[in-house]
């Protein structure tokens, strides 16, 4: 989602919205008339993110100040410029996702002729206009500290481990404590820190907590450089899959040999999710 945010901020920020076509009313969590009235003729100043929630800041603010977009499991935001649209909706690099398609739910048209397509196979994703106060309340109530931002410090991180009896994997996946870490990256972070994801948080030493703190940002930075990890529906704003799947150490590699020690990678259900680890490298 961070990859999508960075892409779209370059492509659509400060570009006037000329028109909007709502193809599936369920995808928009406002009255269609309000949605169109607020956004058509407006533009996005910048795009923020917290966890998997994208927050498009509006230039002209009245009752509403932000457009929230959550992709859930199968949502996509794909942008095509005017030249790509004239070529049939494909990107210039030949990506096989043509837009619009049968899963397109909302279409934004910009003054320069470009279009942004919100696609969603299972229709769990949504777009919602909110006030600044409502947006801040949602962030405060639903999201914890965010890696790669100023509120992610060793001090705030260490506080998460005090008086908690849960295991490390569950803590990393708890969005109200740390936002932005999904199942794939939780497994990868634990591997890099050489810590079993099943360990209780109160069993970690000060040094192990510092290792986790460091590798959370290291793993996420590399994943963003590789433009995300695609197993199923994720694509970037051009419709391209992420390449980080080629660099994973444990996730999705159960039954294969560890890249470091050659032991067999194991998988078990833990914290309600499939959990991958090396029994030799991780303690």
Coordinates of C-alpha atoms in Angstrom, one line a residue:
X1 CA 0.0 0.0 0.0
X2 CA 3.0 2.3 0.6
X3 CA 4.1 1.6 -2.9
X4 CA 0.7 2.6 -4.2
X5 CA 0.7 5.7 -2.1
X6 CA 4.1 6.9 -3.4
X7 CA 3.1 6.2 -7.0
X8 CA -0.2 7.9 -6.9
X9 CA 1.1 11.0 -5.1
X10 CA 3.4 11.6 -8.1
X11 CA 0.7 11.0 -10.7
X12 CA -2.5 12.6 -9.4
X13 CA -1.7 15.0 -6.6
X14 CA -2.9 18.6 -7.5
X15 CA -4.6 17.3 -10.7
X16 CA -8.2 18.5 -10.9
X17 CA -10.9 15.8 -10.8
X18 CA -13.0 16.4 -14.0
X19 CA -15.5 13.6 -13.4
X20 CA -16.3 10.4 -11.4
X21 CA -18.3 7.3 -12.5
X22 CA -19.6 5.2 -9.7
X23 CA -20.3 1.7 -11.1
X24 CA -20.9 0.0 -7.7
X25 CA -22.7 2.0 -5.1
X26 CA -21.6 -0.4 -2.3
X27 CA -18.0 0.6 -2.8
X28 CA -18.8 4.3 -1.9
X29 CA -19.7 4.8 1.8
X30 CA -21.4 8.2 1.2
X31 CA -24.4 9.3 -0.7
X32 CA -23.4 9.3 -4.3
X33 CA -24.7 12.9 -4.7
X34 CA -22.5 14.1 -1.8
X35 CA -19.5 12.1 -3.1
X36 CA -19.7 13.6 -6.6
X37 CA -20.4 17.2 -5.3
X38 CA -17.4 17.2 -3.0
X39 CA -14.9 15.6 -5.4
X40 CA -15.7 16.8 -8.9
X41 CA -13.7 20.0 -9.4
X42 CA -11.6 19.3 -6.4
X43 CA -8.1 17.8 -6.3
X44 CA -5.9 15.8 -3.9
X45 CA -3.2 17.9 -2.2
X46 CA -1.2 14.8 -1.0
X47 CA -1.8 11.2 0.1
X48 CA -1.2 9.9 3.6
X49 CA -1.2 6.3 4.8
X50 CA -1.7 4.5 8.1
X51 CA -1.4 0.7 8.0
X52 CA -3.4 -0.3 4.9
X53 CA -5.6 2.8 4.9
X54 CA -5.0 5.4 2.3
X55 CA -6.0 9.0 3.1
X56 CA -6.3 11.5 0.2
X57 CA -6.2 15.0 1.5
X58 CA -8.6 17.3 -0.3
X59 CA -7.6 20.8 -1.6
X60 CA -11.0 22.4 -1.2
X61 CA -12.3 21.6 2.3
X62 CA -15.8 22.1 3.5
X63 CA -17.5 19.4 5.6
X64 CA -15.1 16.8 4.2
X65 CA -11.3 17.0 4.3
X66 CA -10.2 13.5 3.3
X67 CA -11.1 10.6 1.0
X68 CA -10.3 7.3 2.8
X69 CA -9.6 4.3 0.6
X70 CA -9.2 0.8 1.9
X71 CA -8.3 -1.9 -0.6
X72 CA -9.1 -4.8 1.9
X73 CA -8.1 -8.2 0.3
X74 CA -8.7 -7.7 -3.4
X75 CA -8.9 -3.9 -4.0
X76 CA -6.7 -2.2 -6.6
X77 CA -6.0 1.4 -7.6
X78 CA -4.7 1.5 -11.2
X79 CA -3.8 4.7 -13.0
X80 CA -3.6 5.2 -16.7
X81 CA -2.5 8.4 -18.4
X82 CA -4.2 9.7 -21.6
X83 CA -1.7 8.0 -23.9
X84 CA -2.2 4.6 -22.2
X85 CA -6.0 5.0 -22.4
X86 CA -5.8 5.7 -26.1
X87 CA -3.7 2.5 -26.5
X88 CA -6.5 0.4 -24.9
X89 CA -6.1 0.8 -21.2
X90 CA -2.8 -1.1 -20.8
X91 CA 0.3 0.4 -19.3
X92 CA 3.2 1.2 -21.7
X93 CA 5.2 -1.7 -20.2
X94 CA 2.6 -4.2 -21.5
X95 CA 0.9 -5.2 -18.2
X96 CA -2.0 -7.5 -18.9
X97 CA -4.5 -5.7 -16.7
X98 CA -6.8 -3.7 -19.0
X99 CA -9.0 -1.1 -17.5
X100 CA -11.9 -0.6 -17.1
X101 CA -12.8 -4.3 -16.5
X102 CA -15.6 -6.2 -14.9
X103 CA -14.2 -5.6 -11.4
X104 CA -14.0 -1.8 -11.8
X105 CA -16.2 -0.1 -9.2
X106 CA -15.3 3.6 -9.5
X107 CA -13.5 5.6 -12.1
X108 CA -11.9 9.1 -11.5
X109 CA -11.2 11.2 -14.6
X110 CA -8.7 14.0 -14.3
X111 CA -8.3 17.3 -16.2
X112 CA -5.2 16.0 -18.0
X113 CA -7.1 13.1 -19.5
X114 CA -5.7 10.5 -17.1
X115 CA -7.9 8.1 -15.1
X116 CA -7.8 6.3 -11.8
X117 CA -9.6 2.9 -11.6
X118 CA -10.8 1.4 -8.3
X119 CA -11.1 -2.3 -8.9
X120 CA -12.4 -4.8 -6.3
X121 CA -13.1 -8.5 -7.0
X122 CA -14.8 -9.3 -3.7
X123 CA -16.2 -5.8 -3.0
X124 CA -14.9 -5.5 0.5
X125 CA -12.9 -2.4 -0.2
X126 CA -14.4 1.1 0.1
X127 CA -14.1 4.8 -0.5
X128 CA -15.4 7.2 2.1
X129 CA -15.3 11.0 2.6
X130 CA -14.6 12.1 6.1
X131 CA -13.9 15.3 8.1
X132 CA -10.4 16.0 9.5
X133 CA -11.7 15.2 13.0
X134 CA -13.2 11.8 11.9
X135 CA -10.0 10.9 10.1
X136 CA -7.9 11.6 13.2
X137 CA -10.3 9.7 15.4
X138 CA -10.1 6.6 13.0
X139 CA -6.3 6.7 13.1
X140 CA -6.1 7.1 16.9
X141 CA -8.6 4.3 17.6
X142 CA -7.4 1.8 15.1
X143 CA -3.7 2.2 14.5
X144 CA -0.6 2.0 16.6
X145 CA 2.9 3.4 16.0
X146 CA 3.9 3.3 12.3
X147 CA 7.3 2.1 11.2
X148 CA 9.2 4.5 8.9
X149 CA 7.6 7.5 10.6
X150 CA 8.7 9.8 13.4
X151 CA 6.5 8.2 16.0
X152 CA 8.3 4.9 15.6
X153 CA 11.1 5.2 18.2
X154 CA 12.9 2.6 20.3
X155 CA 11.2 4.2 23.4
X156 CA 7.7 3.8 22.0
X157 CA 8.5 0.3 20.7
X158 CA 9.8 -0.9 24.0
X159 CA 6.7 0.2 25.8
X160 CA 4.7 -2.4 23.8
X161 CA 6.4 -5.2 25.5
X162 CA 5.7 -4.1 29.1
X163 CA 3.1 -6.2 31.0
X164 CA 2.1 -8.2 27.9
X165 CA 1.7 -12.0 27.9
X166 CA 1.0 -12.5 24.2
X167 CA 3.5 -14.0 21.7
X168 CA 5.7 -12.0 19.3
X169 CA 3.7 -12.9 16.1
X170 CA 0.4 -11.7 17.6
X171 CA 2.0 -8.5 18.8
X172 CA 3.5 -7.7 15.4
X173 CA 0.1 -8.3 13.7
X174 CA -1.8 -6.2 16.2
X175 CA -2.6 -3.0 14.2
X176 CA -3.6 -1.1 17.3
X177 CA -0.1 -1.5 18.6
X178 CA 2.1 -1.4 15.5
X179 CA 0.4 -0.5 12.2
X180 CA 1.6 -1.7 8.7
X181 CA 3.0 -5.2 9.4
X182 CA 1.1 -8.0 7.7
X183 CA 1.6 -11.8 8.0
X184 CA 4.3 -12.0 5.3
X185 CA 6.5 -9.3 6.9
X186 CA 5.9 -10.5 10.5
X187 CA 7.5 -13.9 9.5
X188 CA 10.3 -12.2 7.6
X189 CA 11.1 -9.8 10.5
X190 CA 11.2 -12.7 13.1
X191 CA 13.6 -14.6 10.8
X192 CA 15.9 -11.7 10.3
X193 CA 16.0 -11.1 14.1
X194 CA 16.6 -14.8 14.7
X195 CA 13.6 -15.1 17.0
X196 CA 10.9 -17.7 16.9
X197 CA 7.5 -16.0 16.3
X198 CA 5.9 -18.3 18.9
X199 CA 8.0 -16.8 21.8
X200 CA 6.2 -14.8 24.5
X201 CA 7.0 -11.1 24.4
X202 CA 8.1 -11.2 28.1
X203 CA 10.8 -13.7 27.2
X204 CA 12.7 -11.3 25.0
X205 CA 15.9 -9.8 26.1
X206 CA 16.7 -6.1 25.7
X207 CA 19.0 -7.0 22.8
X208 CA 16.3 -9.1 21.1
X209 CA 13.8 -6.2 21.4
X210 CA 16.3 -3.9 19.8
X211 CA 16.9 -6.4 17.0
X212 CA 13.1 -6.6 16.3
X213 CA 12.9 -2.8 16.3
X214 CA 15.7 -2.5 13.7
X215 CA 14.6 -5.3 11.4
X216 CA 11.0 -4.1 11.3
X217 CA 12.1 -1.1 9.4
X218 CA 14.9 -2.9 7.5
X219 CA 12.5 -5.5 6.1
X220 CA 9.8 -3.0 5.2
X221 CA 12.3 -0.7 3.4
X222 CA 13.6 -3.6 1.2
X223 CA 10.1 -4.7 0.5
X224 CA 9.1 -1.2 -0.7
X225 CA 12.3 -1.0 -2.8
X226 CA 11.1 -4.3 -4.4
X227 CA 7.6 -2.7 -4.9
X228 CA 5.8 -5.1 -2.5
X229 CA 5.0 -8.8 -2.4
X230 CA 2.4 -10.3 -4.7
X231 CA 0.9 -13.7 -3.9
X232 CA -2.7 -13.1 -5.0
X233 CA -4.3 -9.8 -5.9
X234 CA -1.8 -7.0 -5.1
X235 CA -0.6 -4.8 -7.9
X236 CA 0.9 -1.4 -7.9
X237 CA -0.7 1.7 -9.5
X238 CA 0.5 0.6 -13.0
X239 CA -1.0 -2.9 -12.5
X240 CA 2.4 -4.5 -12.0
X241 CA 3.0 -7.2 -9.5
X242 CA 5.6 -6.7 -6.7
X243 CA 8.9 -8.5 -7.0
X244 CA 9.7 -9.0 -3.3
X245 CA 8.4 -12.6 -3.5
X246 CA 11.8 -13.4 -5.0
X247 CA 13.6 -12.2 -1.9
X248 CA 11.6 -13.9 0.9
X249 CA 13.5 -16.0 3.4
X250 CA 10.7 -18.0 5.0
X251 CA 7.2 -17.0 4.1
X252 CA 5.7 -19.3 1.5
X253 CA 8.9 -21.5 1.5
X254 CA 7.7 -24.3 3.9
X255 CA 9.4 -27.6 2.9
X256 CA 12.2 -25.7 1.2
X257 CA 15.8 -25.3 2.5
X258 CA 16.7 -22.3 4.6
X259 CA 18.9 -19.9 2.5
X260 CA 21.3 -19.6 5.5
X261 CA 21.6 -23.0 7.2
X262 CA 19.9 -25.4 4.8
X263 CA 17.5 -26.7 7.4
X264 CA 13.9 -27.3 6.2
X265 CA 11.6 -24.3 6.6
X266 CA 8.5 -25.2 8.7
X267 CA 5.0 -23.9 8.8
X268 CA 2.4 -24.1 11.5
X269 CA -0.8 -22.2 12.3
X270 CA 0.0 -19.6 15.0
X271 CA -1.8 -16.4 16.1
X272 CA -4.5 -17.5 13.7
X273 CA -2.2 -17.3 10.7
X274 CA 0.1 -19.6 8.7
X275 CA 3.5 -19.0 10.3
X276 CA 6.8 -19.8 8.6
X277 CA 10.2 -20.2 10.4
X278 CA 13.6 -21.9 10.4
X279 CA 13.9 -24.2 13.4
X280 CA 17.7 -23.8 13.5
X281 CA 18.2 -20.1 12.7
X282 CA 15.5 -18.9 15.0
X283 CA 15.5 -19.4 18.8

